[in-house]
């Protein structure tokens, strides 16, 4: 049971860190300058893009690590 809890905490930390990293990277694009008439919507767009990209990247890396761990069962 402790292993499942540890994996859950690791997954949450991974998702949040990748979302923060994606938000930092997308914020550097300054999308709000392109959407001068809709400043609130541009901020929401940045947050939603950060969540989507961060979650996708985190899921990819967690699945990759899980698949590498499962290679041991091949032998």
Tab-separated table of N, CA and C in Angstrom, residues 42-69:
chain	number	residue	atom	x	y	z
A	42	UNK	N	-6.879	35.848	-22.750
A	42	UNK	CA	-5.523	35.421	-23.102
A	42	UNK	C	-4.831	34.779	-21.904
A	43	UNK	N	-5.091	35.285	-20.698
A	43	UNK	CA	-4.511	34.668	-19.505
A	43	UNK	C	-5.087	33.277	-19.264
A	44	UNK	N	-6.386	33.144	-19.469
A	44	UNK	CA	-7.023	31.835	-19.317
A	44	UNK	C	-6.486	30.867	-20.359
A	45	UNK	N	-6.267	31.354	-21.575
A	45	UNK	CA	-5.709	30.529	-22.637
A	45	UNK	C	-4.307	30.040	-22.279
A	46	UNK	N	-3.509	30.914	-21.704
A	46	UNK	CA	-2.150	30.532	-21.297
A	46	UNK	C	-2.205	29.451	-20.221
A	47	UNK	N	-3.089	29.609	-19.252
A	47	UNK	CA	-3.206	28.615	-18.186
A	47	UNK	C	-3.689	27.280	-18.739
A	48	UNK	N	-4.684	27.317	-19.622
A	48	UNK	CA	-5.209	26.071	-20.182
A	48	UNK	C	-4.173	25.371	-21.064
A	49	UNK	N	-3.436	26.136	-21.839
A	49	UNK	CA	-2.369	25.546	-22.651
A	49	UNK	C	-1.283	24.947	-21.770
A	50	UNK	N	-0.954	25.633	-20.690
A	50	UNK	CA	0.068	25.123	-19.772
A	50	UNK	C	-0.375	23.818	-19.126
A	51	UNK	N	-1.641	23.737	-18.743
A	51	UNK	CA	-2.147	22.506	-18.132
A	51	UNK	C	-2.124	21.371	-19.152
A	52	UNK	N	-2.559	21.643	-20.378
A	52	UNK	CA	-2.599	20.595	-21.397
A	52	UNK	C	-1.198	20.109	-21.760
A	53	UNK	N	-0.292	21.030	-22.007
A	53	UNK	CA	1.068	20.652	-22.396
A	53	UNK	C	1.806	20.013	-21.225
A	54	UNK	N	1.668	20.584	-20.039
A	54	UNK	CA	2.342	20.039	-18.867
A	54	UNK	C	1.856	18.647	-18.517
A	55	UNK	N	0.543	18.423	-18.585
A	55	UNK	CA	0.001	17.104	-18.291
A	55	UNK	C	0.452	16.077	-19.324
A	56	UNK	N	0.466	16.472	-20.592
A	56	UNK	CA	0.899	15.555	-21.650
A	56	UNK	C	2.371	15.179	-21.490
A	57	UNK	N	3.211	16.148	-21.219
A	57	UNK	CA	4.642	15.866	-21.033
A	57	UNK	C	4.880	15.017	-19.796
A	58	UNK	N	4.197	15.323	-18.718
A	58	UNK	CA	4.352	14.542	-17.494
A	58	UNK	C	3.884	13.111	-17.697
A	59	UNK	N	2.762	12.934	-18.356
A	59	UNK	CA	2.262	11.586	-18.627
A	59	UNK	C	3.229	10.809	-19.501
A	60	UNK	N	3.807	11.480	-20.492
A	60	UNK	CA	4.786	10.822	-21.343
A	60	UNK	C	5.979	10.331	-20.538
A	61	UNK	N	6.549	11.191	-19.717
A	61	UNK	CA	7.723	10.803	-18.946
A	61	UNK	C	7.402	9.737	-17.903
A	62	UNK	N	6.245	9.821	-17.258
A	62	UNK	CA	5.872	8.793	-16.286
A	62	UNK	C	5.640	7.454	-16.978
A	63	UNK	N	4.998	7.460	-18.133
A	63	UNK	CA	4.803	6.216	-18.883
A	63	UNK	C	6.124	5.654	-19.376
A	64	UNK	N	7.015	6.522	-19.797
A	64	UNK	CA	8.325	6.077	-20.263
A	64	UNK	C	9.101	5.399	-19.131
A	65	UNK	N	9.094	6.024	-17.969
A	65	UNK	CA	9.787	5.442	-16.811
A	65	UNK	C	9.154	4.114	-16.423
A	66	UNK	N	7.830	4.051	-16.455
A	66	UNK	CA	7.133	2.811	-16.133
A	66	UNK	C	7.470	1.709	-17.143
A	67	UNK	N	7.545	2.052	-18.416
A	67	UNK	CA	7.887	1.064	-19.439
A	67	UNK	C	9.326	0.590	-19.301
A	68	UNK	N	10.225	1.464	-18.946
A	68	UNK	CA	11.615	1.059	-18.730
A	68	UNK	C	11.707	0.109	-17.535
A	69	UNK	N	10.947	0.387	-16.490
A	69	UNK	CA	10.928	-0.507	-15.325
A	69	UNK	C	10.361	-1.871	-15.687
